Short mmCIF file of C-alpha atoms in Angstrom, two decimals:
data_model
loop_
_atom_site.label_atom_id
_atom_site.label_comp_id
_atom_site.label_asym_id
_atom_site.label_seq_id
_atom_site.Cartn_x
_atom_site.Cartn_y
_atom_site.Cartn_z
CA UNK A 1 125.16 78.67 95.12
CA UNK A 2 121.91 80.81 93.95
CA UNK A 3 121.80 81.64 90.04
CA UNK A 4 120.15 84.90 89.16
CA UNK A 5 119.46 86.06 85.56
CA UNK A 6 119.27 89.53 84.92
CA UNK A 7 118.12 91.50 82.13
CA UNK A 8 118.40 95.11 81.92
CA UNK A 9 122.01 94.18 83.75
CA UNK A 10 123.69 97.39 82.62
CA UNK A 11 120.83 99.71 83.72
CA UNK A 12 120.71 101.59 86.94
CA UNK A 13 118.31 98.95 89.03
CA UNK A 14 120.65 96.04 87.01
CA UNK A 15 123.71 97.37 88.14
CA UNK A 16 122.88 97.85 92.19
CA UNK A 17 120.55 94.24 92.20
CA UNK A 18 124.03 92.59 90.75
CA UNK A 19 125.91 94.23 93.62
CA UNK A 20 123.41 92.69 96.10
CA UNK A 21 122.81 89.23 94.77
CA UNK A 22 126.99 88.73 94.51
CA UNK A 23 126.70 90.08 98.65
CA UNK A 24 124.31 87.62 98.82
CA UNK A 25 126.51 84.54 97.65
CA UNK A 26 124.73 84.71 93.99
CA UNK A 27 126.09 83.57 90.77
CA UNK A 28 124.62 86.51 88.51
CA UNK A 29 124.63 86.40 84.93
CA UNK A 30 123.54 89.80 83.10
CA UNK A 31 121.17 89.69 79.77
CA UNK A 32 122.88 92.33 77.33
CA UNK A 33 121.83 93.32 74.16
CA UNK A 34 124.39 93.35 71.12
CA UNK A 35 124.84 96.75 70.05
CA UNK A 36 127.32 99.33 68.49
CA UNK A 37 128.16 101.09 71.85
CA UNK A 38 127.74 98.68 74.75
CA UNK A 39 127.92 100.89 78.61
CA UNK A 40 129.34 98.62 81.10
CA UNK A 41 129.99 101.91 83.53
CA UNK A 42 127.70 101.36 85.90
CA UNK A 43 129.35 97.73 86.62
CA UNK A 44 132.47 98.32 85.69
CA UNK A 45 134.01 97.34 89.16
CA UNK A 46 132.03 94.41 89.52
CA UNK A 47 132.29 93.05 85.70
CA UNK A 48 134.42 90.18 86.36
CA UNK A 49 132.08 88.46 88.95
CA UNK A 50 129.37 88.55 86.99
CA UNK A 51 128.62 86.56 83.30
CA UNK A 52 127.20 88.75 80.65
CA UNK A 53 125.05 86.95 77.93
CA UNK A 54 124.16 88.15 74.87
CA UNK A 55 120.19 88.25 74.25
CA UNK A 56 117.04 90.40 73.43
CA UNK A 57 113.75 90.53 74.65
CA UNK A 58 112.28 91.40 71.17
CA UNK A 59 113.87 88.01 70.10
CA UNK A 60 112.53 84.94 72.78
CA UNK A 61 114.93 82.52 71.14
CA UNK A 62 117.88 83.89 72.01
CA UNK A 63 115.83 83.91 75.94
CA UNK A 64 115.18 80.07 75.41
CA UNK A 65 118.80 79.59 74.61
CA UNK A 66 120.12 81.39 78.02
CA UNK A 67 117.40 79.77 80.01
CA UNK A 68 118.38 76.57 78.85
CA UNK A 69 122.25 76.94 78.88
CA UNK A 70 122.26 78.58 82.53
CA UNK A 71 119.34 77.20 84.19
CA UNK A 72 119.07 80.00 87.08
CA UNK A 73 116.67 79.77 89.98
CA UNK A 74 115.59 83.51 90.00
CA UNK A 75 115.06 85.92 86.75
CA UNK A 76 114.89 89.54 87.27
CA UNK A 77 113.24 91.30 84.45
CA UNK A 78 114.39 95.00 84.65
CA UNK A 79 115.27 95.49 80.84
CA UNK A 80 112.56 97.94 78.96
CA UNK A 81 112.19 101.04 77.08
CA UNK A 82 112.30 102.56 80.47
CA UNK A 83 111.84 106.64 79.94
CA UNK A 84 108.38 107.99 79.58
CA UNK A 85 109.37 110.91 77.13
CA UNK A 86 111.09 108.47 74.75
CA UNK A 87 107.82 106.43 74.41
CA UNK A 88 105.77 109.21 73.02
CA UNK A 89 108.31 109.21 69.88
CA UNK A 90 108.68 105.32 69.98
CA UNK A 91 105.45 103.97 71.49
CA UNK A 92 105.10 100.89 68.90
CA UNK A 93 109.14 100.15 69.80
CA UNK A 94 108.01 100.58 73.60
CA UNK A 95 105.20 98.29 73.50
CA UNK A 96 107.22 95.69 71.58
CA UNK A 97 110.00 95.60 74.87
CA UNK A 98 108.08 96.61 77.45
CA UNK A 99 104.80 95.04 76.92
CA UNK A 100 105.77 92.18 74.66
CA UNK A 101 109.25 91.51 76.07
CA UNK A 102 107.42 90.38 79.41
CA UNK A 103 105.52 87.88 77.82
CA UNK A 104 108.52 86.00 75.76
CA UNK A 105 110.39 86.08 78.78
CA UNK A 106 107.83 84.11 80.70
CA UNK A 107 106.59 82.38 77.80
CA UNK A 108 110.71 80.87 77.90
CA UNK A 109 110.21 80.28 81.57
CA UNK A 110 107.34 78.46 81.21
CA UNK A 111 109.23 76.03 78.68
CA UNK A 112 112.67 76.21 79.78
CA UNK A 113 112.39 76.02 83.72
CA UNK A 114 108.84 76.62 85.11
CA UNK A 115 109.62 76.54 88.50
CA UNK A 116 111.99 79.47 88.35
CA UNK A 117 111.37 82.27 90.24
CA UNK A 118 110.01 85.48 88.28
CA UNK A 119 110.51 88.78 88.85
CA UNK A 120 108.74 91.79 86.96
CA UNK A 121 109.80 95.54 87.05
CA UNK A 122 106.58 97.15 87.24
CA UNK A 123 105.91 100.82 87.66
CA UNK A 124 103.77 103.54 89.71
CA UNK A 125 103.27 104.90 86.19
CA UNK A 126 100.02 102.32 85.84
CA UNK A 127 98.71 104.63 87.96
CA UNK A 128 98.92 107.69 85.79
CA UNK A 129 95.60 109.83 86.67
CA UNK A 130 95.43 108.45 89.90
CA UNK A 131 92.50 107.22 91.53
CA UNK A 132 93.01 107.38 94.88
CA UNK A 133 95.83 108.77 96.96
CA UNK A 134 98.24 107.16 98.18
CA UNK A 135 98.31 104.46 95.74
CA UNK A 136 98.39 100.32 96.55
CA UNK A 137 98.33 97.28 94.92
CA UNK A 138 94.52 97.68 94.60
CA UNK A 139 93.98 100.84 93.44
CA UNK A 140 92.89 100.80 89.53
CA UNK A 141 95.59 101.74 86.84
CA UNK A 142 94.98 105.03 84.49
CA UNK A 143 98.19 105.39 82.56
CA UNK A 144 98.93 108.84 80.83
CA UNK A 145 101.80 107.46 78.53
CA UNK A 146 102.85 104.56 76.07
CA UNK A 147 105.38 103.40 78.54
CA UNK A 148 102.84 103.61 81.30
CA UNK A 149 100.21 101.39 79.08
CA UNK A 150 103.47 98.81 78.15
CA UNK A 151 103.25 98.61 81.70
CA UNK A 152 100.02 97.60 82.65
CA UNK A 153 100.33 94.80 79.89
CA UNK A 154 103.41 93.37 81.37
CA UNK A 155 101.89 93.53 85.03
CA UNK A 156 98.69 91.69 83.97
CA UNK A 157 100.64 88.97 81.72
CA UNK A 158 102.52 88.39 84.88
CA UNK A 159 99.54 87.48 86.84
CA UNK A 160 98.02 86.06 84.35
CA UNK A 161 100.96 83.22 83.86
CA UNK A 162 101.36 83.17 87.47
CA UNK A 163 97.33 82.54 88.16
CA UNK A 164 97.64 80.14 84.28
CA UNK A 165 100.59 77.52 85.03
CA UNK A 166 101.50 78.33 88.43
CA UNK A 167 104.12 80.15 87.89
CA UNK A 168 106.33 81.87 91.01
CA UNK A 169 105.70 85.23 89.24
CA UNK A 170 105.30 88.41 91.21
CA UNK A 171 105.76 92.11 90.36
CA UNK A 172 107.25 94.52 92.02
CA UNK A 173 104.94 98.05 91.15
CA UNK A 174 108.39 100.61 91.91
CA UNK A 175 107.47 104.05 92.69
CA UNK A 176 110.12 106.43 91.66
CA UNK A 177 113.55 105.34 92.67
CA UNK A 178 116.97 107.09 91.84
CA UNK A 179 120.62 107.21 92.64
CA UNK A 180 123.82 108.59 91.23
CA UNK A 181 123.64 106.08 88.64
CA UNK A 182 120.14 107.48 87.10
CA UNK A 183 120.56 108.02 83.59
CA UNK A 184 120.89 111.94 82.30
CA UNK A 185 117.52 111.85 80.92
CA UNK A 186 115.70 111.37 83.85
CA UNK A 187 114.83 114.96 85.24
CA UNK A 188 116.27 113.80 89.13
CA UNK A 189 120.09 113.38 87.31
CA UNK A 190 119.43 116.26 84.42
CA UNK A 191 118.97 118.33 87.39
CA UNK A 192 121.86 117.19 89.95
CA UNK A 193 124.07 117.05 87.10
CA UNK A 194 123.21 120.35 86.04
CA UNK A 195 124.18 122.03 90.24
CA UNK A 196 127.35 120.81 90.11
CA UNK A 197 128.41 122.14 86.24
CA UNK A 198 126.68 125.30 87.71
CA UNK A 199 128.28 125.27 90.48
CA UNK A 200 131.64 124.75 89.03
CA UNK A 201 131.17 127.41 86.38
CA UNK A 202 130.73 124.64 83.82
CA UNK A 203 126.96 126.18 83.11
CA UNK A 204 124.63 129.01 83.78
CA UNK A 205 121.25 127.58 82.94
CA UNK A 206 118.90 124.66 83.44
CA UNK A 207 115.58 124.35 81.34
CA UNK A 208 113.21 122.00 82.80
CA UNK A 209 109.63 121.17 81.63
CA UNK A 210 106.73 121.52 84.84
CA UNK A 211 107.89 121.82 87.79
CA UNK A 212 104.60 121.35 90.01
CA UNK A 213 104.83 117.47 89.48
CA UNK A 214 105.06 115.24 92.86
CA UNK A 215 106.48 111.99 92.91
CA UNK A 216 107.51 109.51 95.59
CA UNK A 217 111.12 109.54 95.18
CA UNK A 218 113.34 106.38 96.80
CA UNK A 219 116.85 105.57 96.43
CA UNK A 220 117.31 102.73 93.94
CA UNK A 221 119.83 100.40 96.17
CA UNK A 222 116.73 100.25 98.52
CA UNK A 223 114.59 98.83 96.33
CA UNK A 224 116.36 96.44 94.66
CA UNK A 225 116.76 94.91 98.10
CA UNK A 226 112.46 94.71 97.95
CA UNK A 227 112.97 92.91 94.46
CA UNK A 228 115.22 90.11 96.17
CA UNK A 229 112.81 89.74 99.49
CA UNK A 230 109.57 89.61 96.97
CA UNK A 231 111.46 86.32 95.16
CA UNK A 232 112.20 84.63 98.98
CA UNK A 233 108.48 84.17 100.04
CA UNK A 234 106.90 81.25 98.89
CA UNK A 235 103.40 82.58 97.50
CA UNK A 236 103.86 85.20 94.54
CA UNK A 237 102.18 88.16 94.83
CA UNK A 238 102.29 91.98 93.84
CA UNK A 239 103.40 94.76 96.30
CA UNK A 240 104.20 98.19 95.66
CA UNK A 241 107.69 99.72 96.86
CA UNK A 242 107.74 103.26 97.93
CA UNK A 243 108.59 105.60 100.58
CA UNK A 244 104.99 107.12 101.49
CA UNK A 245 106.09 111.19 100.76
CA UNK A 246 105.66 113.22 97.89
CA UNK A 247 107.42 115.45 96.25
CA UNK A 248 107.27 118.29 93.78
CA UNK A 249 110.20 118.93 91.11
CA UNK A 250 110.04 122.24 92.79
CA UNK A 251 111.29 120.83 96.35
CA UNK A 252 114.07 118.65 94.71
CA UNK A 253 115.45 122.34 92.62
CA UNK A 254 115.35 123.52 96.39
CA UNK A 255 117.07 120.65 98.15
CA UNK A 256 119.78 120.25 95.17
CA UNK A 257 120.87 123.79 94.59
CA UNK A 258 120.72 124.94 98.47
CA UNK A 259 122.96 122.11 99.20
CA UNK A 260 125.87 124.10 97.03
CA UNK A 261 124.72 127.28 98.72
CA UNK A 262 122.99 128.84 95.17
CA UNK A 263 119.19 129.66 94.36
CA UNK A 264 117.21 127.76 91.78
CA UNK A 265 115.09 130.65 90.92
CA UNK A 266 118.63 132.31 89.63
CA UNK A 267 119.24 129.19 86.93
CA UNK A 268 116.45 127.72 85.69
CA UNK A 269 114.48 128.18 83.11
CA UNK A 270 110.73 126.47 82.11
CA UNK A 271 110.65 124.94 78.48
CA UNK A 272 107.51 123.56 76.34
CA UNK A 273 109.91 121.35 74.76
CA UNK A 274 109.89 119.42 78.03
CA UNK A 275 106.45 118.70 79.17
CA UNK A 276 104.30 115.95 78.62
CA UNK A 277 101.47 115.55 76.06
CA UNK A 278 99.76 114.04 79.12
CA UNK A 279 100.77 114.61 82.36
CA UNK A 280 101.29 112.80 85.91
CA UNK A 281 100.67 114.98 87.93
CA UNK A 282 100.92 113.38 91.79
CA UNK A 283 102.31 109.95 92.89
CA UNK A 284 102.46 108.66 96.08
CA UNK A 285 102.66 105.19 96.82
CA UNK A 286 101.61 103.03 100.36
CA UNK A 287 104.30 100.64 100.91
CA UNK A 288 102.54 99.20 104.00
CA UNK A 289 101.88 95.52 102.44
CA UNK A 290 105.90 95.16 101.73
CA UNK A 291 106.66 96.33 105.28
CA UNK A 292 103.97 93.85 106.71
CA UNK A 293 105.06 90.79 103.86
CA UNK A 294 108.47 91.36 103.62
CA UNK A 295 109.81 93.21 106.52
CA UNK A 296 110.81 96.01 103.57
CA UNK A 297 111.53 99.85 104.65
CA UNK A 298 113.36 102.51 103.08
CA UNK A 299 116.49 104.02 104.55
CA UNK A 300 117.22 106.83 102.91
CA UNK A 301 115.52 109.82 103.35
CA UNK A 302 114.58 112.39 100.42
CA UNK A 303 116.71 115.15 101.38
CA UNK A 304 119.91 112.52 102.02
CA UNK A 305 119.13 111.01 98.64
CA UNK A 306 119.12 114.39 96.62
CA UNK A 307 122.04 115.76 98.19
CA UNK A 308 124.11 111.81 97.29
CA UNK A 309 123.59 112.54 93.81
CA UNK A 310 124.39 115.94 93.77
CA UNK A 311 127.54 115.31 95.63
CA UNK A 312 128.40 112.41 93.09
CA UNK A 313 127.94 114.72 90.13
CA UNK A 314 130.45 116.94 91.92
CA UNK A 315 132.78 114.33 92.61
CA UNK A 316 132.58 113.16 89.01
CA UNK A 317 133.49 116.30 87.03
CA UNK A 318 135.78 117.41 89.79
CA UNK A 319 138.04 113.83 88.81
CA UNK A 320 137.09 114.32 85.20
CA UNK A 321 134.90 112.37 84.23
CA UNK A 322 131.83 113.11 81.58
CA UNK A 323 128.75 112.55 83.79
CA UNK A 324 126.74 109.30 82.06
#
C-alpha cells in the first residue's frame, strides 16, 4: 500500500487529494498544525481513514520527525499562507510558510528519504503582470503580491533541489481552482455564499472589490487528480493546470445570481476596502503540456462549477449549517 503525506490536509485542495489517494488504495497521513481551534470540516467524513500528525512548516524538526516516523513514498505540499489579501498585512509571516516552508520541507526530504516523491503547490499568481497570454510553464513570472513572490521562491527552490540532489520534485503551477469547500474569503465562495443568504432573505447586499478581473477558474477535485498523475511519471517536471478560459468576476455575479432567478446589479455593491494595492488583472493558463504528459483534462465546465457551489451554499443554510 502507497503512503502519502499531506500538509495543508485540512485545506480545501488537502481535503479532496485525501479523498482521491484513499480511492486510490493510499495510506494518507495529514500534516496539521497545533492550534486553539483546529477545522476538521472539510474531512470530517473521511477522518478516520486518514492519520493526522501534528507538525509545522515554520518548524523543520517537527517535518524530520514525521518523515522519519512514517516514511511515505509521496509528499504533497499544499499547506501555505494561501490568500493573497492576507499577505499584504502579513507578508514577512507569508514568506516565512510559503517561501521558507518549501525549503525545510525538502531540506527534511533530502535527509529523511531522498527518493520520495515531491510535490509543490505552486500558483498562476507567479505570473502576476502577465507576460504573455495564455500563460505556460515558460512564460516569465511578474508577481503583484507577497504571496505571489512566496511563490516564485518555493517554485525555484523546488527545481533547484530537484536539478541539486536529484530529487523527484515537480510543481504543479494551479491556476485558479474552487469548489464548495473554498474558504469564505476567497471572492468565488464570499460571493456564492452571499446568493443563497440573498436568496433566502438572510441578506440584501454584497460588497465586492473590482469586478473587471479574469481568472481561469477550475474545479478543485480536478486538479488534485493533476497533482497525483504529475507524482506517477518518472522524470519531474513543472506543468501548469488550468482550463484554457477566462473569466471576469463580472461573469461569475452573472452565472451565480441568474441561477436563483435574481440580478446582480440589484445586490451588489463596489468597496475600496476590497481591492488590491496591486492588481491581477487577467489569468489564463495553457494546460496543453499536462494534457500531452499526463493525459490531464478538466471536466467541469465554468458555468457547472459556479452553479455546484451556489447550490451547496443553498443546501447548507437550508439544513442549518453556518457556511465555513
Amino acid at each position: 500500500m502507497p503512503k502519502a503525506l499531506i500538509t495543508g490536509v485540512t485545506g480545501q485542495d488537502g481535503s479532496y487529494l485525501a479523498e482521491f489517494l484513499l480511492s486510490k488504495g493510499y495510506e494518507v497521513v495529514g500534516m496539521v498544525r497545533r492550534t486553539s481551534t483546529l477545522n476538521l470540516h472539510r474531512l470530517a467524513h473521511i477522518q478516520d481513514q486518514i492519520t493526522l500528525v501534528p507538525g509545522d512548516l515554520l518548524d523543520e524538526f517537527s517535518l524530520v520527525q514525521i518523515l522519519d516516523e512514517h516514511r511515505p513514498d509521496e509528499v504533497y505540499n499544499l499547506g501555505a499562507q494561501s490568500f493573497v489579501s492576507t499577505s499584504w498585512s502579513q507578508p514577512v509571516f507569508t514568506g516565512e510558510a510559503t517561501a521558507l516552508g518549501v525549503t525545510r520541507l525538502l531540506n527534511a526530504i533530502r535527509i529523511i528519504g531522498p527518493k520520495i516523491r515531491f510535490y509543490q503547490a505552486s500558483s498562476s499568481e507567479m505570473f502576476g503582470k502577465v507576460i504573455e497570454v495564455p500563460q505556460r510553464e515558460t512564460t516569465p513570472f511578474y508577481p503583484r503580491s507577497p504571496y505571489g513572490v512566496a511563490k516564485v521562491y518555493g517554485h525555484w527552490i523546488t527545481v533547484n533541489y530537484r536539478e541539486s540532489y536529484n530529487l523527484h520534485a515537480t510543481s504543479g503551477i494551479l491556476f485558479n481552482h474552487e469548489s464548495p469547500r473554498r474558504g469564505l474569503e476567497f471572492v468565488t465562495r464570499k460571493i456564492s455564499s452571499h446568493v443563497a443568504q440573498i436568496k433566502l432573505g438572510l441578506t440584501n447586499e454584497l460588497r465586492l472589490g473590482n469586478l473587471d478581473a479574469k481568472r481561469d477558474w477550475g474545479f478543485a477535485g480536478d486538479y488534485v487528480q493533476a497533482m497525483w498523475h504529475m507524482l506517477q511519471v518518472d522524470t519531474p517536471d513543472d506543468f501548469v493546470i488550468a482550463t484554457g478560459e477566462t473569466h471576469s468576476i463580472r461573469e461569475f455575479l452573472d452565472l451565480a445570481f441568474s441561477h436563483v432567478n435574481l440580478d446582480w446589479h440589484d445586490y451588489v455593491v463596489q468597496d475600496e476596502r476590497f481591492m488590491r494595492p496591486a492588481e491581477v488583472d487577467l489569468l489564463v493558463g495553457d494546460p496543453s503540456k499536462a494534457g500531452a504528459k499526463l493525459g490531464w483534462e478538466p471536466s467541469v465546465t465554468f458555468p457547472q462549477l459556479v452553479h455546484m457551489m451556489v447550490d451547496a451554499d443553498i443546501q447548507l443554510l437550508q439544513n442549518g449549517q453556518t457556511p465555513m
